[in-house]
PDB file of C-alpha atoms in Angstrom:
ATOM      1  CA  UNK A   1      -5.913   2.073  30.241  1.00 34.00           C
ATOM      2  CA  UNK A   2      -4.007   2.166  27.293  1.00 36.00           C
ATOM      3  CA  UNK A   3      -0.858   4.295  26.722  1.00 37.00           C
ATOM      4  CA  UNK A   4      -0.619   5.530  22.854  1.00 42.00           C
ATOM      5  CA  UNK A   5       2.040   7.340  21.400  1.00 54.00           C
ATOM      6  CA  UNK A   6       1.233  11.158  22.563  1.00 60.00           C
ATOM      7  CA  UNK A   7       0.235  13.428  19.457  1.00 63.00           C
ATOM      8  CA  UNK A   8      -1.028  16.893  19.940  1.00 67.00           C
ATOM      9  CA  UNK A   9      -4.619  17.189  18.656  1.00 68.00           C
ATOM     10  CA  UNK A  10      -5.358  20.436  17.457  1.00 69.00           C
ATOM     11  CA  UNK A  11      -8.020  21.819  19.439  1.00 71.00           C
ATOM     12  CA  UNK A  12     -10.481  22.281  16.515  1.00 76.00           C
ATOM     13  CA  UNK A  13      -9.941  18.890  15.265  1.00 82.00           C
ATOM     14  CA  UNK A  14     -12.845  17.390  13.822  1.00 90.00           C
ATOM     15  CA  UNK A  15     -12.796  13.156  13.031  1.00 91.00           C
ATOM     16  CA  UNK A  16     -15.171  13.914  10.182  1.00 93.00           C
ATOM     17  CA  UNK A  17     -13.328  15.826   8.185  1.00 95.00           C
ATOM     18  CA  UNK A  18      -9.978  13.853   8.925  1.00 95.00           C
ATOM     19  CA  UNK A  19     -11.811  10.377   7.914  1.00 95.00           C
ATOM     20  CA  UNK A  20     -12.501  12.530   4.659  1.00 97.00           C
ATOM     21  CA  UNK A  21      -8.695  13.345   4.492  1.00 97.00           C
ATOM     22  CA  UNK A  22      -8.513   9.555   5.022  1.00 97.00           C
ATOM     23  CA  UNK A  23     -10.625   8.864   2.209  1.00 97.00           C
ATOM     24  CA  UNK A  24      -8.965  10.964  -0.196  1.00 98.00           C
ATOM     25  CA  UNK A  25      -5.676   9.840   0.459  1.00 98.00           C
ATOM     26  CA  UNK A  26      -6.933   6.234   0.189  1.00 98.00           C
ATOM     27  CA  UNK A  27      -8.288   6.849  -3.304  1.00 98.00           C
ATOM     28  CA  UNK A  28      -4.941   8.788  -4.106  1.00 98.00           C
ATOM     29  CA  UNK A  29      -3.284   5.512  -3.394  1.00 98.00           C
ATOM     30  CA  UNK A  30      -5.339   3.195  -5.198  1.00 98.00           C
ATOM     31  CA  UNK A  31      -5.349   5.209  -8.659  1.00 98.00           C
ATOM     32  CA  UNK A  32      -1.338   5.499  -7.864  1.00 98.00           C
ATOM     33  CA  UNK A  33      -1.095   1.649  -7.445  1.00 98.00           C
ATOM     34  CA  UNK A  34      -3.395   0.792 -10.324  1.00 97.00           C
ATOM     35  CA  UNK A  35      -0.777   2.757 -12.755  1.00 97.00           C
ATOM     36  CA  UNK A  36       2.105   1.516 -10.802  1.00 97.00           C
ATOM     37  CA  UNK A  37       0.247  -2.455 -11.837  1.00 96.00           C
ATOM     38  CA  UNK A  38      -0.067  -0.990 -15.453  1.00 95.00           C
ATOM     39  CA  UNK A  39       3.816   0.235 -16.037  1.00 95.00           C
ATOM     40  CA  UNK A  40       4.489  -3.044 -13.781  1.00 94.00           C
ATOM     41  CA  UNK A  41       2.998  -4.983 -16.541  1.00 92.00           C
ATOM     42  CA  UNK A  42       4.482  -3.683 -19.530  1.00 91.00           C
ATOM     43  CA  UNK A  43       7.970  -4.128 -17.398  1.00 92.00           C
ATOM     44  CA  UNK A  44       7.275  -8.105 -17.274  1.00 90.00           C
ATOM     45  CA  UNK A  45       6.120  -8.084 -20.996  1.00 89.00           C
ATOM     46  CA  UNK A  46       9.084  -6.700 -22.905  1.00 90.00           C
ATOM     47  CA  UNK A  47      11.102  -8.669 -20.283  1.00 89.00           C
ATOM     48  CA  UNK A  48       9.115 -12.336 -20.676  1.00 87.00           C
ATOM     49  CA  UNK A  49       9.420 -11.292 -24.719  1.00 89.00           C
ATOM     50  CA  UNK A  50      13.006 -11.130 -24.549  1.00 88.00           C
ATOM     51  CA  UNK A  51      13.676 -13.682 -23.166  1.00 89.00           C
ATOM     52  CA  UNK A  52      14.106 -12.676 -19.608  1.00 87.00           C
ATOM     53  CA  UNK A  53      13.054 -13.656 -16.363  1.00 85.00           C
ATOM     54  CA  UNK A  54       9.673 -11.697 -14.944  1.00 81.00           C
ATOM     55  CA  UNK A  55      11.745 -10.519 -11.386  1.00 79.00           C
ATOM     56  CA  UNK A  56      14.785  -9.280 -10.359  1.00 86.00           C
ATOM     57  CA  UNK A  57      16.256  -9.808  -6.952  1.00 87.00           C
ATOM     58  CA  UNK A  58      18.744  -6.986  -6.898  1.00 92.00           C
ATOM     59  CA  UNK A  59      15.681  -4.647  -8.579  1.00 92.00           C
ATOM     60  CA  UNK A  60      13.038  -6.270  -5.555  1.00 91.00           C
ATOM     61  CA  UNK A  61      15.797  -5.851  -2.958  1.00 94.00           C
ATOM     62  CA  UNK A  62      15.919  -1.817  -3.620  1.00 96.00           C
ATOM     63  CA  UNK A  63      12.321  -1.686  -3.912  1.00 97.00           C
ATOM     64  CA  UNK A  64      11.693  -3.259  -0.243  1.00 97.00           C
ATOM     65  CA  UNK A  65      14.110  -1.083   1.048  1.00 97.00           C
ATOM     66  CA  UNK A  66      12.665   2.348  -0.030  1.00 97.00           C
ATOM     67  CA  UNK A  67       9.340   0.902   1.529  1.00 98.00           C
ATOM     68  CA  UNK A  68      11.249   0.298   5.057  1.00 97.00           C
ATOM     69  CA  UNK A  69      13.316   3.215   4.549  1.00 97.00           C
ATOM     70  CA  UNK A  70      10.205   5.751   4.095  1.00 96.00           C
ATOM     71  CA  UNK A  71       7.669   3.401   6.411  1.00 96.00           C
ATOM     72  CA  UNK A  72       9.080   1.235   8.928  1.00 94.00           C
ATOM     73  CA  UNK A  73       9.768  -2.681   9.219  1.00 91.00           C
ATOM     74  CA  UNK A  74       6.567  -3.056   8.184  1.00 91.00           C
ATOM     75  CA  UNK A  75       6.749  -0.979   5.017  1.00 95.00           C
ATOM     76  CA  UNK A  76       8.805  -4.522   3.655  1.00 95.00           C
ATOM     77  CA  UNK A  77       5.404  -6.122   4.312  1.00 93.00           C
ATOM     78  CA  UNK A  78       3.418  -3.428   2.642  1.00 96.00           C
ATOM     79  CA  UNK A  79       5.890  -3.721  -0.186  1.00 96.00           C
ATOM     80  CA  UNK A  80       5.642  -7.425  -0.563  1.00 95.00           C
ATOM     81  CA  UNK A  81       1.999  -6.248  -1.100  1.00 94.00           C
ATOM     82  CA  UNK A  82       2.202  -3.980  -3.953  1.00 96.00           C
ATOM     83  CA  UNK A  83       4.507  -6.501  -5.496  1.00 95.00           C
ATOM     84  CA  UNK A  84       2.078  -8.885  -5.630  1.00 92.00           C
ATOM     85  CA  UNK A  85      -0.368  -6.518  -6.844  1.00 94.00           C
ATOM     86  CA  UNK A  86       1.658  -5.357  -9.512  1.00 93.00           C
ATOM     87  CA  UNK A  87       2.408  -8.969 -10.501  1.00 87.00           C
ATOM     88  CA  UNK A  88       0.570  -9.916 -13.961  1.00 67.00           C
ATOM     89  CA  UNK A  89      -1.666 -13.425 -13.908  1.00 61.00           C
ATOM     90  CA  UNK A  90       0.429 -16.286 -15.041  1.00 51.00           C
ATOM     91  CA  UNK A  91      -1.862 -18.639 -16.494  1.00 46.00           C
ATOM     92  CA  UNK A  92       0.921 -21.957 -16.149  1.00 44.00           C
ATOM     93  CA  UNK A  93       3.170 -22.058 -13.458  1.00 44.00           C
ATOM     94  CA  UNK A  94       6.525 -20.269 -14.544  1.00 44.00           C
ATOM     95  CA  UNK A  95       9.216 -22.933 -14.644  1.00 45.00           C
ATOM     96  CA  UNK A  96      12.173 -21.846 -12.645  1.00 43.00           C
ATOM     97  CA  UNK A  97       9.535 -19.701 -10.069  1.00 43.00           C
ATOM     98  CA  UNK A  98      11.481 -20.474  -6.854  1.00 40.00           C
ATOM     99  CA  UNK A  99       9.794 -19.351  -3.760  1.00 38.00           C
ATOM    100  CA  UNK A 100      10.468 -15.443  -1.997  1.00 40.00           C
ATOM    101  CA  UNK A 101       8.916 -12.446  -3.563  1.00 43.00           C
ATOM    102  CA  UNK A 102       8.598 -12.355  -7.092  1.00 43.00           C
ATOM    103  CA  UNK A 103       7.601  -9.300  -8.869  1.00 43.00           C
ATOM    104  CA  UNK A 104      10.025  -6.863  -9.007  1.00 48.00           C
ATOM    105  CA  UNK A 105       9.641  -3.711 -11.934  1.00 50.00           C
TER     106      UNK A 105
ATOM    107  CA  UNK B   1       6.747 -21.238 -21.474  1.00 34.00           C
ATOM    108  CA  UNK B   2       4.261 -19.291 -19.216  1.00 36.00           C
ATOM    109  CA  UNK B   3       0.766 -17.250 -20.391  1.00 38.00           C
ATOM    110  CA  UNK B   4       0.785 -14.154 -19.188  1.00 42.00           C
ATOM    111  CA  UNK B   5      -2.086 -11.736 -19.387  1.00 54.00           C
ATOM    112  CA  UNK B   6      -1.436 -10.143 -22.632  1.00 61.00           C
ATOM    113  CA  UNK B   7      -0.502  -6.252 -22.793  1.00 63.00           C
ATOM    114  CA  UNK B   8       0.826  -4.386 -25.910  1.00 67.00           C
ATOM    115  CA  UNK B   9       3.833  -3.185 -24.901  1.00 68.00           C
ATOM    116  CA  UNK B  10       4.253   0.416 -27.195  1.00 69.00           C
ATOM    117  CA  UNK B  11       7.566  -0.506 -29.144  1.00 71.00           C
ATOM    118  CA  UNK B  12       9.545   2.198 -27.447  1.00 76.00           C
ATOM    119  CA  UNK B  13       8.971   1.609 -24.156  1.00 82.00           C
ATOM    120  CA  UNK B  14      11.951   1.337 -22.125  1.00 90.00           C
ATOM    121  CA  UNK B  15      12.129  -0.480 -18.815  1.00 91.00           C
ATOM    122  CA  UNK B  16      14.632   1.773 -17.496  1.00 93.00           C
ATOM    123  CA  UNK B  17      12.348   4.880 -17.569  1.00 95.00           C
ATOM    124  CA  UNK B  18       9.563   2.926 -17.047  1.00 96.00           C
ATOM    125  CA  UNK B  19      11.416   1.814 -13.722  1.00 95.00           C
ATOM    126  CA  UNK B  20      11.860   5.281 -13.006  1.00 97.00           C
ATOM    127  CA  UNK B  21       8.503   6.169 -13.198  1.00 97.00           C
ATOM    128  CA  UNK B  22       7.522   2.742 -10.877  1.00 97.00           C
ATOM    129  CA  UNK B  23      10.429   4.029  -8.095  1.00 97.00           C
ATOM    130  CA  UNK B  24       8.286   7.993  -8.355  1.00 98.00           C
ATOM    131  CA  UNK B  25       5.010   6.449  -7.891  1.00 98.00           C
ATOM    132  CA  UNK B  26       6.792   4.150  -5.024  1.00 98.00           C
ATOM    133  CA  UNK B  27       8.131   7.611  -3.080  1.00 98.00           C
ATOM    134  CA  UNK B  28       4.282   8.990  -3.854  1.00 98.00           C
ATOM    135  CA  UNK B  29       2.887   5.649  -1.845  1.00 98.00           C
ATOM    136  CA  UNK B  30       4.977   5.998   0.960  1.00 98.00           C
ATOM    137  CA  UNK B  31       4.493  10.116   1.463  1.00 98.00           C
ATOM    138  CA  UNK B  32       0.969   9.541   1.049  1.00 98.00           C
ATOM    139  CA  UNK B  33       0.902   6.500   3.571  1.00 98.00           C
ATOM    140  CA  UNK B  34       3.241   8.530   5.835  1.00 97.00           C
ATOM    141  CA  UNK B  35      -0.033  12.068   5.457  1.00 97.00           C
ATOM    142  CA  UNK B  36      -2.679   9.091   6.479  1.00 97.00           C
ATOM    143  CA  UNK B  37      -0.369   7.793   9.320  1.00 96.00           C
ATOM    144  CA  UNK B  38      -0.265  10.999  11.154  1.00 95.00           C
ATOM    145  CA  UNK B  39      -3.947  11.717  10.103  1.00 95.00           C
ATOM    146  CA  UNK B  40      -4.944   8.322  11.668  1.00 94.00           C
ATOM    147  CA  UNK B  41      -2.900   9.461  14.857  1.00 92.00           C
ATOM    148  CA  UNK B  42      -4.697  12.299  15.707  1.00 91.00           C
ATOM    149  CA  UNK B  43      -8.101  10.299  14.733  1.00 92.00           C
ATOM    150  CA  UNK B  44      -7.167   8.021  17.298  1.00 90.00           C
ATOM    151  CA  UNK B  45      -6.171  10.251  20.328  1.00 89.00           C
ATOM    152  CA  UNK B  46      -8.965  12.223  19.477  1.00 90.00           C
ATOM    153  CA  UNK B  47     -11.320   9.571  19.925  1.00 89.00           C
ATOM    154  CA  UNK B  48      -9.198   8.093  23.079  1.00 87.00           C
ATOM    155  CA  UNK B  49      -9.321  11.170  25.153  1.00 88.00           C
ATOM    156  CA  UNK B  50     -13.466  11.462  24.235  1.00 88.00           C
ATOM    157  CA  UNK B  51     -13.096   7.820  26.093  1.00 89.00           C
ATOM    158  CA  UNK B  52     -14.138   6.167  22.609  1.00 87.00           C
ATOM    159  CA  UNK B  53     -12.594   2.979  21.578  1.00 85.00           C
ATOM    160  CA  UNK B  54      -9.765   3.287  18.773  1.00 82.00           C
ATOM    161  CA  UNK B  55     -11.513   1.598  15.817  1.00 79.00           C
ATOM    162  CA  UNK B  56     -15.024   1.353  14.480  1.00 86.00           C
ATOM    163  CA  UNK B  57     -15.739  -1.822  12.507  1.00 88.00           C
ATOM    164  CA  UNK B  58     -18.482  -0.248  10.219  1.00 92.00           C
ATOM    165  CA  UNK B  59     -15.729   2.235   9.261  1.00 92.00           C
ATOM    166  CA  UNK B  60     -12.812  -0.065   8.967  1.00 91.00           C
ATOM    167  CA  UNK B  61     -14.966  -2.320   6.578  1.00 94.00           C
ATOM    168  CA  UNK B  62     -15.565   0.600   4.019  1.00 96.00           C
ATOM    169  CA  UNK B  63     -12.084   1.035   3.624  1.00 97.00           C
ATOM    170  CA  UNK B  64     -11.735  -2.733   3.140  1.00 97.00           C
ATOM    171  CA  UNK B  65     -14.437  -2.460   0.673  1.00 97.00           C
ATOM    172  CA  UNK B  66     -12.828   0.537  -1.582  1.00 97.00           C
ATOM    173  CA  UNK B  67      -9.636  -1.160  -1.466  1.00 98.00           C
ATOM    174  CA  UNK B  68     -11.330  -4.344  -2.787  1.00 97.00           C
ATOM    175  CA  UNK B  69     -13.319  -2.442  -5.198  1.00 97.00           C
ATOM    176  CA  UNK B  70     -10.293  -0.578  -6.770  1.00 96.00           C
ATOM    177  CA  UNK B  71      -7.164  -3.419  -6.755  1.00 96.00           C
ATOM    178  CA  UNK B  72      -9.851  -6.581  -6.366  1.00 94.00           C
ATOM    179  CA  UNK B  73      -9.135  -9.540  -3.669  1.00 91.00           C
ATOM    180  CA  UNK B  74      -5.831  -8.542  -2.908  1.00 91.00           C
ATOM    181  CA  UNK B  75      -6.340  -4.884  -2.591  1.00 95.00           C
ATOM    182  CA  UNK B  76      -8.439  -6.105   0.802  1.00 95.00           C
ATOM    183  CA  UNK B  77      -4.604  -7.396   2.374  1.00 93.00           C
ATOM    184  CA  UNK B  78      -3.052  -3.949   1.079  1.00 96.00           C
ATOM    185  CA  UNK B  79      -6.153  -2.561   3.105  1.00 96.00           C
ATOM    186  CA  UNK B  80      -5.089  -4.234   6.688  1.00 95.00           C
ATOM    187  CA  UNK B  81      -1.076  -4.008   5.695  1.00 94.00           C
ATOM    188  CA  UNK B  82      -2.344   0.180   5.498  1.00 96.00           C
ATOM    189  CA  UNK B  83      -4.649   0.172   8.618  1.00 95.00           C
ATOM    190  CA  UNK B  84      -1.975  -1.545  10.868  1.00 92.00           C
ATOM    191  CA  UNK B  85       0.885   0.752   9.422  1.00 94.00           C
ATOM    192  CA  UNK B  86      -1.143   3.564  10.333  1.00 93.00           C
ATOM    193  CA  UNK B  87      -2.329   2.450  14.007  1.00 87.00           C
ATOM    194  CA  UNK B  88      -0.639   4.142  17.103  1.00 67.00           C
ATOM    195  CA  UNK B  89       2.117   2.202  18.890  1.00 61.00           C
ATOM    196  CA  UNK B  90      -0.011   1.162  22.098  1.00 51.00           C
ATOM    197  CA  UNK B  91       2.456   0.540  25.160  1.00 46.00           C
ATOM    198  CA  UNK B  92      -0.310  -1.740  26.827  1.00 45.00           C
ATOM    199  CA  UNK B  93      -2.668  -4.100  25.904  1.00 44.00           C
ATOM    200  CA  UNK B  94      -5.829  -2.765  24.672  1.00 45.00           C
ATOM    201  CA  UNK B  95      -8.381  -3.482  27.527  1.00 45.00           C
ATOM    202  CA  UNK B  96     -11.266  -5.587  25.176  1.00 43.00           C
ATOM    203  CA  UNK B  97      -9.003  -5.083  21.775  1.00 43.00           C
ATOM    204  CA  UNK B  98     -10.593  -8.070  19.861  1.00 40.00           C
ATOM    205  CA  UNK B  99      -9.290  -9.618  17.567  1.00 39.00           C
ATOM    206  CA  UNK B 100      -9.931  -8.911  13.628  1.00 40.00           C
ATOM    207  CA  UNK B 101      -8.361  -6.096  11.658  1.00 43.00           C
ATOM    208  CA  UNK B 102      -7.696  -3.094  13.767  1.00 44.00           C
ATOM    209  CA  UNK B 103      -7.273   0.351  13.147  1.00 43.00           C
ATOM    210  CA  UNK B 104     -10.105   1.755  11.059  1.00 48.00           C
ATOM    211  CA  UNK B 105      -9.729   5.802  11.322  1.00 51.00           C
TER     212      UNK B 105
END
């Protein structure tokens, strides 16, 4: 049998009502990403519209460590994610668009 | 030059607040990932001392599906980088854990 990490279950703990939880928070983060893709977007705008480059590494760098910091190793992975997510559609390929994340806001 | 998808960008937006407001929803992500990982936990060992398995396909699929629904294709990988952040460290191997994205609670 498998060994899990040992949580105490509250006696009147009912799976129903935490998948609900579950859902809630799930929509929570979805409506929280899909402003985070907004702001994201107007971030790489003014920056493509003066001139700039879409990412910064320094800027990406923070933002992968907060992820690992609050989550884990894999919060990086979970922050590569959102990155991506938050990452408006290039129609040409960006010239200059070496490989590693790209995205940072 | 790249295309990217067009947004008006109002003309006194500010990337440095609008960072700020990116690096708040970021710390909202993570707490909220953080409330489903110890929800999930409980979901588990719940369902591990009734002698059930850890994850139900049917369920894990809907959450694939509202992720997909609310951030498109790529919300579906944010999906399984959530479910896996949120599954129990198992000391052992999983008697019959499949393969396929674990961790629905």
């Amino acid at each position: 049998m498998e060994q899990y990490e040992n949580v105490a279950v509250q006696t009147d703990f009912h799976i129903d009502s935490a998948r609900e939880a579950i859902d809630a928070l799930d929509l929570q983060i979805i409506e929280i990403i899909q402003r985070r893709q907004a702001i994201s977007l107007q971030i790489q705008q003014k920056r493509m519209s003066e001139g700039g480059t879409r990412t910064v590494l320094s800027r990406e760098e923070r933002i992968l460590d907060r992820y690992a910091t609050g989550l884990g190793a894999r919060g990086t992975a979970l922050a590569l994610n959102i990155l991506s997510l938050c990452r408006g559609r290039v129609t040409t390929a960006e010239p200059g668009a070496g490989g590693g994340p790209q995205g940072a806001r």
